Coordinates of C-alpha atoms in Angstrom, one line a residue:
Chain A
M1 CA -18.3 -47.7 13.4
N2 CA -22.0 -47.2 12.8
V3 CA -21.5 -46.1 9.3
I4 CA -23.8 -48.2 7.2
P5 CA -27.1 -47.5 9.0
C6 CA -26.5 -43.8 8.4
S7 CA -28.8 -42.4 5.8
I8 CA -27.6 -40.3 2.9
Q9 CA -29.3 -37.3 4.4
T10 CA -27.3 -37.8 7.7
L11 CA -24.1 -38.0 5.7
K12 CA -25.0 -34.9 3.7
G13 CA -25.8 -33.0 6.9
L14 CA -22.4 -34.0 8.5
Y15 CA -20.7 -33.1 5.3
D16 CA -22.3 -29.7 5.2
I17 CA -21.2 -29.0 8.8
S18 CA -17.6 -30.0 8.1
G19 CA -17.7 -28.4 4.7
V20 CA -14.1 -27.6 4.1
E21 CA -14.1 -26.0 0.8
V22 CA -10.4 -26.3 -0.1
G23 CA -9.5 -25.0 -3.4
Q24 CA -13.0 -23.8 -4.2
H25 CA -13.1 -20.4 -5.7
L26 CA -15.6 -17.8 -6.9
Y27 CA -14.5 -16.9 -10.3
W28 CA -14.9 -13.6 -12.1
Q29 CA -14.0 -13.2 -15.7
I30 CA -12.0 -10.0 -16.5
G31 CA -11.0 -9.7 -20.1
G32 CA -10.9 -13.4 -20.7
L33 CA -8.8 -14.0 -17.6
Q34 CA -10.1 -15.6 -14.4
I35 CA -9.8 -14.0 -11.0
H36 CA -10.6 -15.4 -7.5
A37 CA -13.3 -13.0 -6.4
Q38 CA -13.4 -14.1 -2.8
V39 CA -9.7 -13.3 -2.4
L40 CA -10.2 -9.9 -4.0
I41 CA -13.2 -9.1 -1.9
T42 CA -11.5 -10.0 1.4
S43 CA -8.3 -8.1 0.4
W44 CA -10.4 -5.0 -0.2
V45 CA -11.9 -5.4 3.2
V46 CA -8.4 -5.7 4.7
I47 CA -7.2 -2.7 2.8
A48 CA -10.3 -0.7 3.9
I49 CA -9.7 -1.7 7.5
L50 CA -6.0 -0.7 7.3
L51 CA -6.6 2.6 5.6
G52 CA -9.6 3.5 7.6
S53 CA -8.0 2.9 11.0
V54 CA -4.9 4.7 10.0
I55 CA -6.8 7.7 8.7
I56 CA -8.9 7.9 11.8
A57 CA -6.0 7.5 14.2
V58 CA -3.2 9.5 12.5
R59 CA -5.2 12.2 10.6
N60 CA -4.3 14.9 13.2
P61 CA -1.3 13.9 15.2
Q62 CA -1.1 15.3 18.7
T63 CA 2.1 16.0 20.6
I64 CA 0.7 14.0 23.5
P65 CA -0.6 11.0 21.5
T66 CA -4.2 9.8 21.9
D67 CA -5.0 6.1 22.2
G68 CA -5.2 5.3 18.5
Q69 CA -2.3 7.5 17.6
N70 CA -0.3 5.9 20.4
F71 CA -1.0 2.5 19.0
F72 CA 0.0 3.4 15.5
E73 CA 3.2 5.1 16.8
Y74 CA 4.0 1.9 18.6
V75 CA 3.4 -0.1 15.4
L76 CA 5.6 2.3 13.4
E77 CA 8.4 2.2 16.0
F78 CA 8.1 -1.6 15.9
I79 CA 8.5 -1.7 12.2
Q80 CA 11.3 0.8 12.2
D81 CA 13.0 -1.2 14.8
L82 CA 12.6 -4.4 12.8
S83 CA 13.9 -2.7 9.6
K84 CA 16.8 -1.2 11.5
T85 CA 17.8 -4.6 13.0
Q86 CA 17.6 -6.5 9.7
I87 CA 18.7 -3.8 7.2
G88 CA 21.0 -1.6 9.3
E89 CA 22.3 1.6 7.7
G90 CA 20.0 3.2 5.2
Y91 CA 16.9 1.3 6.4
G92 CA 14.7 4.4 6.1
P93 CA 13.4 4.1 2.6
W94 CA 12.4 0.4 3.2
V95 CA 10.2 1.1 6.2
P96 CA 7.0 1.6 4.0
F97 CA 7.7 -1.7 2.2
I98 CA 8.4 -3.8 5.3
G99 CA 5.6 -2.0 7.2
T100 CA 3.0 -2.5 4.5
M101 CA 4.0 -6.1 4.1
F102 CA 3.7 -6.7 7.9
L103 CA 0.4 -4.9 8.3
F104 CA -1.2 -6.4 5.2
I105 CA -0.3 -9.9 6.1
F106 CA -1.1 -9.5 9.8
V107 CA -4.5 -7.9 9.2
S108 CA -5.3 -10.5 6.5
N109 CA -4.4 -13.4 8.7
W110 CA -6.4 -12.1 11.7
S111 CA -9.3 -11.2 9.5
G112 CA -9.5 -14.9 8.6
A113 CA -9.7 -15.8 12.2
L114 CA -11.7 -12.9 13.7
L115 CA -14.1 -11.6 11.0
P116 CA -17.3 -13.7 10.6
W117 CA -16.8 -14.1 6.9
K118 CA -19.0 -17.2 6.8
I119 CA -22.1 -15.1 7.3
I120 CA -21.8 -14.0 3.7
K121 CA -22.6 -16.9 1.5
L122 CA -21.0 -17.1 -1.9
P123 CA -22.2 -19.2 -4.8
H124 CA -18.9 -21.0 -4.9
G125 CA -16.0 -21.1 -2.4
E126 CA -16.1 -19.1 0.8
L127 CA -14.7 -15.9 2.1
A128 CA -11.5 -16.4 4.2
A129 CA -8.2 -14.8 4.9
P130 CA -6.7 -13.5 1.6
T131 CA -3.5 -15.1 2.6
N132 CA -4.9 -18.6 2.3
D133 CA -4.7 -18.3 -1.4
I134 CA -1.4 -19.1 -3.1
N135 CA -1.9 -16.1 -5.5
T136 CA -1.8 -13.7 -2.6
T137 CA 1.3 -15.1 -1.0
V138 CA 3.2 -15.2 -4.3
A139 CA 2.0 -11.7 -5.0
L140 CA 3.7 -10.7 -1.8
A141 CA 6.8 -12.8 -2.3
L142 CA 7.6 -11.7 -5.8
P143 CA 7.8 -7.9 -4.9
T144 CA 10.1 -9.0 -2.1
S145 CA 12.4 -10.6 -4.7
V146 CA 12.2 -7.5 -6.8
A147 CA 12.9 -5.3 -3.8
Y148 CA 16.0 -7.1 -2.7
F149 CA 17.4 -7.1 -6.3
Y150 CA 16.6 -3.4 -6.5
A151 CA 18.2 -2.7 -3.2
G152 CA 21.4 -4.6 -4.1
L153 CA 21.7 -3.1 -7.6
S154 CA 21.0 0.5 -6.5
K155 CA 23.5 0.2 -3.6
K156 CA 26.3 -1.6 -5.5
G157 CA 25.5 -1.4 -9.1
L158 CA 26.5 -4.4 -11.2
G159 CA 29.0 -5.3 -8.5
Y160 CA 25.9 -6.8 -6.8
F161 CA 26.2 -9.9 -9.0
G162 CA 29.6 -10.5 -7.5
K163 CA 27.9 -12.0 -4.5
Y164 CA 27.0 -15.0 -6.7
I165 CA 30.6 -16.2 -6.7
Q166 CA 31.2 -15.5 -3.0
P167 CA 32.9 -17.0 -1.2
T168 CA 33.9 -19.4 -4.0
P169 CA 32.6 -19.7 -7.6
I170 CA 31.7 -23.4 -6.9
L171 CA 28.7 -22.1 -5.0
L172 CA 27.4 -20.2 -8.1
P173 CA 24.5 -22.7 -8.8
I174 CA 23.5 -22.7 -5.2
N175 CA 23.5 -18.9 -5.0
I176 CA 21.4 -18.7 -8.1
L177 CA 19.1 -21.3 -6.8
E178 CA 18.6 -19.2 -3.6
D179 CA 17.0 -16.5 -5.7
F180 CA 14.3 -19.0 -6.6
T181 CA 13.9 -20.7 -3.2
K182 CA 13.5 -17.4 -1.4
P183 CA 10.2 -16.3 -2.9
L184 CA 9.1 -20.0 -3.0
S185 CA 9.7 -20.6 0.7
L186 CA 8.2 -17.2 1.6
S187 CA 5.0 -17.8 -0.2
F188 CA 4.5 -21.4 0.6
R189 CA 5.3 -20.9 4.3
L190 CA 2.6 -18.3 4.6
F191 CA 0.1 -20.1 2.4
G192 CA 0.6 -23.4 4.1
N193 CA 0.4 -22.0 7.7
I194 CA -2.7 -20.0 7.2
L195 CA -4.5 -22.7 5.2
A196 CA -3.6 -25.4 7.6
D197 CA -4.7 -23.2 10.5
E198 CA -8.1 -22.5 9.0
L199 CA -8.5 -26.2 8.1
V200 CA -7.6 -27.3 11.6
V201 CA -10.1 -24.9 13.1
V202 CA -12.9 -25.9 10.7
V203 CA -12.3 -29.6 11.1
L204 CA -12.2 -29.3 14.9
V205 CA -15.4 -27.3 14.9
S206 CA -17.0 -29.9 12.8
L207 CA -16.0 -32.6 15.2
V208 CA -16.5 -30.9 18.5
P209 CA -18.6 -27.8 18.0
S210 CA -17.8 -26.2 21.4
V211 CA -14.9 -25.4 23.8
V212 CA -12.3 -27.7 22.3
P213 CA -11.6 -25.6 19.2
I214 CA -11.0 -22.4 21.3
P215 CA -7.4 -23.1 22.2
V216 CA -6.7 -24.0 18.6
M217 CA -8.3 -20.7 17.6
F218 CA -6.0 -18.8 19.9
L219 CA -3.1 -20.8 18.6
G220 CA -4.3 -19.7 15.1
L221 CA -4.2 -16.1 16.1
F222 CA -0.7 -16.6 17.5
T223 CA 0.5 -18.4 14.3
S224 CA -1.0 -15.7 12.2
G225 CA 0.9 -13.0 14.0
I226 CA 4.1 -15.0 13.9
Q227 CA 3.7 -15.6 10.2
A228 CA 3.3 -11.9 9.5
L229 CA 6.3 -11.2 11.6
I230 CA 8.4 -13.9 9.9
F231 CA 7.4 -12.7 6.4
A232 CA 8.3 -9.1 7.2
T233 CA 11.5 -10.0 9.0
L234 CA 12.7 -12.3 6.2
A235 CA 11.9 -9.7 3.5
A236 CA 13.9 -7.1 5.5
A237 CA 16.7 -9.7 6.0
Y238 CA 16.9 -10.4 2.3
I239 CA 17.0 -6.7 1.5
G240 CA 19.6 -6.1 4.2
E241 CA 21.7 -9.1 3.0
S242 CA 21.8 -7.8 -0.6
M243 CA 22.7 -4.3 0.6
E244 CA 25.5 -5.2 3.0
G245 CA 29.0 -5.1 1.6
H246 CA 31.1 -8.3 1.5
H247 CA 34.7 -7.9 2.4
Chain B
M1 CA -17.1 -39.7 18.3
A2 CA -15.4 -42.4 16.2
S3 CA -18.5 -42.9 14.2
T4 CA -18.7 -39.2 13.6
V5 CA -15.1 -39.1 12.3
M6 CA -15.8 -42.1 10.2
A7 CA -19.0 -40.6 8.8
S8 CA -17.5 -37.3 7.9
S9 CA -14.4 -38.8 6.3
S10 CA -16.5 -41.2 4.3
A11 CA -18.8 -38.3 3.4
A12 CA -15.8 -36.4 2.0
T13 CA -14.8 -39.5 0.1
I14 CA -18.3 -39.8 -1.3
H15 CA -18.1 -36.2 -2.6
F16 CA -14.8 -36.7 -4.1
L17 CA -16.0 -39.8 -5.9
R18 CA -19.2 -38.1 -6.9
R19 CA -17.3 -35.3 -8.4
C20 CA -15.1 -37.8 -10.3
S21 CA -18.1 -39.6 -11.6
Q22 CA -19.9 -36.5 -12.7
N23 CA -17.0 -34.8 -14.3
P24 CA -14.0 -37.1 -14.6
S25 CA -11.9 -35.1 -17.0
R26 CA -11.9 -31.9 -14.8
A27 CA -11.7 -33.3 -11.2
I28 CA -9.2 -36.1 -11.4
P29 CA -5.5 -35.2 -11.3
K30 CA -3.6 -35.8 -14.5
S31 CA -1.6 -38.7 -13.2
I32 CA -4.7 -40.6 -12.3
R33 CA -6.4 -39.7 -15.5
A34 CA -3.4 -41.1 -17.4
Q35 CA -3.9 -44.4 -15.7
I36 CA -7.6 -44.6 -16.5
G37 CA -8.6 -45.0 -20.1
R38 CA -10.7 -42.2 -21.5
D39 CA -13.5 -44.4 -22.5
E40 CA -13.8 -46.4 -19.3
K41 CA -17.1 -46.1 -17.5
P42 CA -17.7 -44.6 -14.1
P43 CA -18.2 -47.8 -12.0
L44 CA -14.8 -49.2 -13.1
L45 CA -13.4 -45.8 -12.5
I46 CA -14.7 -45.7 -9.0
R47 CA -13.2 -49.1 -8.3
R48 CA -9.9 -47.9 -9.6
L49 CA -10.1 -44.8 -7.6
T50 CA -11.0 -46.6 -4.4
T51 CA -7.9 -48.8 -4.8
L52 CA -5.8 -45.7 -5.7
L53 CA -7.0 -43.6 -2.8
K54 CA -7.2 -46.4 -0.3
P55 CA -9.9 -45.4 2.1
S56 CA -11.1 -48.0 4.5
A57 CA -13.0 -50.8 2.8
A58 CA -16.3 -50.0 4.5
A59 CA -16.1 -46.4 3.5
A60 CA -15.4 -47.4 -0.1
A61 CA -18.3 -49.7 -0.2
V62 CA -20.6 -47.0 1.1
A63 CA -19.1 -44.6 -1.3
A64 CA -19.6 -46.9 -4.2
A65 CA -23.2 -47.5 -3.1
I66 CA -24.0 -43.8 -2.7
A67 CA -22.2 -42.8 -5.8
A68 CA -24.5 -44.9 -7.8
T69 CA -27.5 -42.7 -6.8
P70 CA -27.2 -39.2 -8.3
M71 CA -27.3 -36.1 -6.2
P72 CA -27.2 -33.1 -8.6
A73 CA -27.4 -30.4 -6.0
L74 CA -24.2 -31.5 -4.3
A75 CA -22.4 -32.4 -7.4
E76 CA -22.9 -28.9 -8.8
Q77 CA -21.2 -27.4 -5.8
M78 CA -18.1 -29.5 -6.3
E79 CA -16.6 -27.9 -9.3
K80 CA -13.0 -28.0 -9.9
A81 CA -10.9 -27.9 -6.7
A82 CA -7.8 -25.8 -7.5
L83 CA -5.4 -25.2 -4.7
F84 CA -2.5 -24.0 -6.9
D85 CA -4.5 -22.1 -9.3
F86 CA -2.5 -19.1 -10.5
N87 CA -4.4 -16.6 -12.5
L88 CA -5.1 -12.8 -12.6
T89 CA -5.5 -12.8 -8.9
L90 CA -1.8 -12.7 -8.5
P91 CA -1.1 -9.5 -10.4
A92 CA -4.2 -8.0 -9.0
I93 CA -3.1 -8.6 -5.4
A94 CA 0.4 -7.4 -6.2
L95 CA -1.0 -4.2 -7.6
E96 CA -3.2 -3.8 -4.6
F97 CA -0.3 -4.3 -2.4
L98 CA 1.8 -1.7 -4.2
L99 CA -1.1 0.8 -4.1
L100 CA -1.6 0.1 -0.4
M101 CA 2.1 0.7 0.2
V102 CA 2.0 4.0 -1.6
A103 CA -1.2 5.0 0.3
L104 CA 0.1 4.0 3.7
D105 CA 3.4 5.7 3.0
K106 CA 1.5 8.9 2.1
I107 CA -0.9 8.9 5.1
Y108 CA 0.9 6.9 7.7
F109 CA 4.6 6.1 7.5
T110 CA 6.0 9.3 6.2
P111 CA 3.8 11.9 8.0
L112 CA 3.7 10.1 11.4
G113 CA 7.4 9.2 11.1
K114 CA 8.2 12.9 10.4
F115 CA 5.9 14.0 13.2
M116 CA 7.6 11.7 15.7
Y117 CA 11.0 12.7 14.5
E118 CA 10.2 16.4 14.9
R119 CA 8.7 15.7 18.3
D120 CA 11.8 13.9 19.3
A121 CA 14.0 16.7 18.0
A122 CA 11.8 19.2 20.0
I123 CA 12.1 17.2 23.2
R124 CA 15.8 16.9 22.7
A125 CA 16.2 20.6 22.1
Q126 CA 14.2 21.3 25.2
L127 CA 16.4 18.9 27.2
G128 CA 19.4 20.7 25.7
D129 CA 18.0 24.0 26.8
V130 CA 17.6 22.7 30.3
K131 CA 21.2 21.7 30.3
D132 CA 22.2 25.1 29.0
T133 CA 20.2 26.7 31.8
S134 CA 22.2 24.7 34.3
G135 CA 25.3 26.2 32.7
E136 CA 23.7 29.6 33.1
V137 CA 23.1 28.8 36.7
K138 CA 26.7 27.9 37.1
Q139 CA 27.7 31.1 35.5
L140 CA 25.4 33.0 37.8
E141 CA 26.8 31.2 40.8
E142 CA 30.3 32.1 39.7
Q143 CA 29.2 35.7 39.3
A144 CA 27.7 35.6 42.8
A145 CA 30.9 34.2 44.1
A146 CA 32.9 36.9 42.4
V147 CA 30.6 39.6 43.8
M148 CA 30.9 38.1 47.2
K149 CA 34.7 38.0 46.9
A150 CA 34.7 41.6 45.7
A151 CA 32.5 42.7 48.6
R152 CA 34.7 40.9 51.0
A153 CA 37.8 42.5 49.6
E154 CA 36.1 45.9 49.8
I155 CA 35.1 45.3 53.3
S156 CA 38.5 44.1 54.4
A157 CA 40.1 47.0 52.6
A158 CA 37.7 49.4 54.4
L159 CA 38.4 47.7 57.6
N160 CA 42.1 47.9 57.1
K161 CA 41.9 51.5 56.2
M162 CA 39.8 52.2 59.3
K163 CA 42.2 50.4 61.4
K164 CA 45.1 52.3 60.0
E165 CA 43.3 55.6 60.5
T166 CA 42.3 54.7 64.0
T167 CA 45.8 53.6 64.8
A168 CA 47.2 56.8 63.3
E169 CA 44.8 58.9 65.3
L170 CA 45.5 57.0 68.4
E171 CA 49.3 57.3 67.9
Q172 CA 48.8 61.0 67.3
K173 CA 46.9 61.3 70.5
L174 CA 49.4 59.2 72.3
A175 CA 52.2 61.3 70.9
E176 CA 50.4 64.4 72.0
G177 CA 49.8 63.0 75.4
K178 CA 53.5 62.0 75.7
K179 CA 54.5 65.4 74.5
R180 CA 52.3 67.1 77.1
V181 CA 53.5 64.8 79.8
E182 CA 57.1 65.5 78.8
E183 CA 56.5 69.2 78.7
E184 CA 54.8 69.1 82.1
L185 CA 57.7 67.0 83.3
A186 CA 60.2 69.4 82.0
E187 CA 58.3 72.3 83.6
A188 CA 58.1 70.4 86.8
I189 CA 61.8 69.6 86.7
A190 CA 62.6 73.2 85.9
A191 CA 60.4 74.3 88.8
L192 CA 62.2 71.9 91.0
E193 CA 65.6 73.1 89.8
N194 CA 64.5 76.6 90.5
E195 CA 63.4 75.7 93.9
K196 CA 66.6 73.8 94.5
E197 CA 68.7 76.7 93.5
E198 CA 66.7 79.0 95.6
A199 CA 66.9 76.6 98.5
L200 CA 70.7 76.4 97.9
K201 CA 70.9 80.2 97.8
A202 CA 68.9 80.4 101.0
L203 CA 71.1 77.7 102.4
D204 CA 74.2 79.6 101.3
S205 CA 73.1 82.6 103.2
Q206 CA 72.1 80.5 106.2
I207 CA 75.4 78.7 106.0
K208 CA 77.2 81.9 106.5
L209 CA 75.0 82.7 109.4
L210 CA 75.4 79.3 110.9
G211 CA 79.2 79.4 110.3
D212 CA 79.3 82.6 112.1
E213 CA 77.2 81.2 114.9
I214 CA 79.4 78.1 115.1
V215 CA 82.5 80.2 115.1
S216 CA 81.1 82.4 117.8
K217 CA 80.0 79.5 119.8
V218 CA 83.2 77.5 119.4
L219 CA 85.5 80.2 119.7
P220 CA 85.0 82.2 122.9
S221 CA 84.5 85.6 122.1
T222 CA 87.4 87.5 122.6

């Protein structure tokens, strides 16, 4: 409890070490609208990583796959399997959507934990996983809503809206509410988990700069993977749910 | 350790308070702003805030003391902290996501999926071919069995024919032999008969002689 003897400089130094810049953004102005530049930059890096690795590995597929191709074949099979389990019949056209969702979130989350973003100093805010910005997670959750509406409507036409009074019309408000809670829970779950994970790591590093944060970092990697899987699985489950017939 | 925690938490409080004092209208949440009059001065504001935020009393005292001395460099860094700040980033990321989806579909999902499907199909076809070949083998085996059967039948037929021929030949030879034997027998019998007749004839002539002799011996010649 030796607080009062601390000089202001000491406090400033401690604050700089534990500088958790929550909600600090680097703003760009585009046509009178503001944009979070750090999210945009990191998302470009993530997209570049994805496209680059895919192009290198899959450019020239071999019958007996090489290492990179083998990995991407495994990923594709994993995504196909996931889509098949959740959507069932007619899952084929949804594989790109589910797969991109999974890959983008996964690489985003891991980039936050593995890439040394902090080396690059920004005037405001800091570079981190794109998924620790609520804009990104909502931007991923809303297309999911659109996707499952599209899936239901294209499969069953206007009869899709019959599910709102299933199994009884009393549940109509709850069924309508579900359409709002789905994207809300999707986006907030991802946002909260990734932000919390990064905060925990940063705070722990500021308190004990060595060894102790390492297990938490591994836990963070694990959580990141799980969150990507959960997001993709739930998106697929919502699509499958709106496509399946009710008897 | 405890002092470090204390210090860093109090430092955070200091910065929050500093931000408030520098730029109250932007940094303070609306609810708090509503409670504080617009024309109230920073020291009062800080006191209100310390009671609102309830950090430990010591930290608050330090915060208040430090907040009084201006630190422009730090204050500049703390602009508005916006966690739920929706703006153009949202549509931008959504657009990026959609473009990424199209791009990945073009260079990854569709081509590699198609490639894997075709490879699977090829492997399956080859496996099917192997199964067909086993059918062929079965057919060949059947053919071989048929050939063997035919060969066996042919051989047994030839054998039978040979047997028959041999038997016929043998029987013919036997018959010939029998015939010869019979002929010889008949000849021999005929020869014997002849001899017998001759002997009988000779005996007849001798019988007469002997009779005469006997008569001449029995009956005294008179």
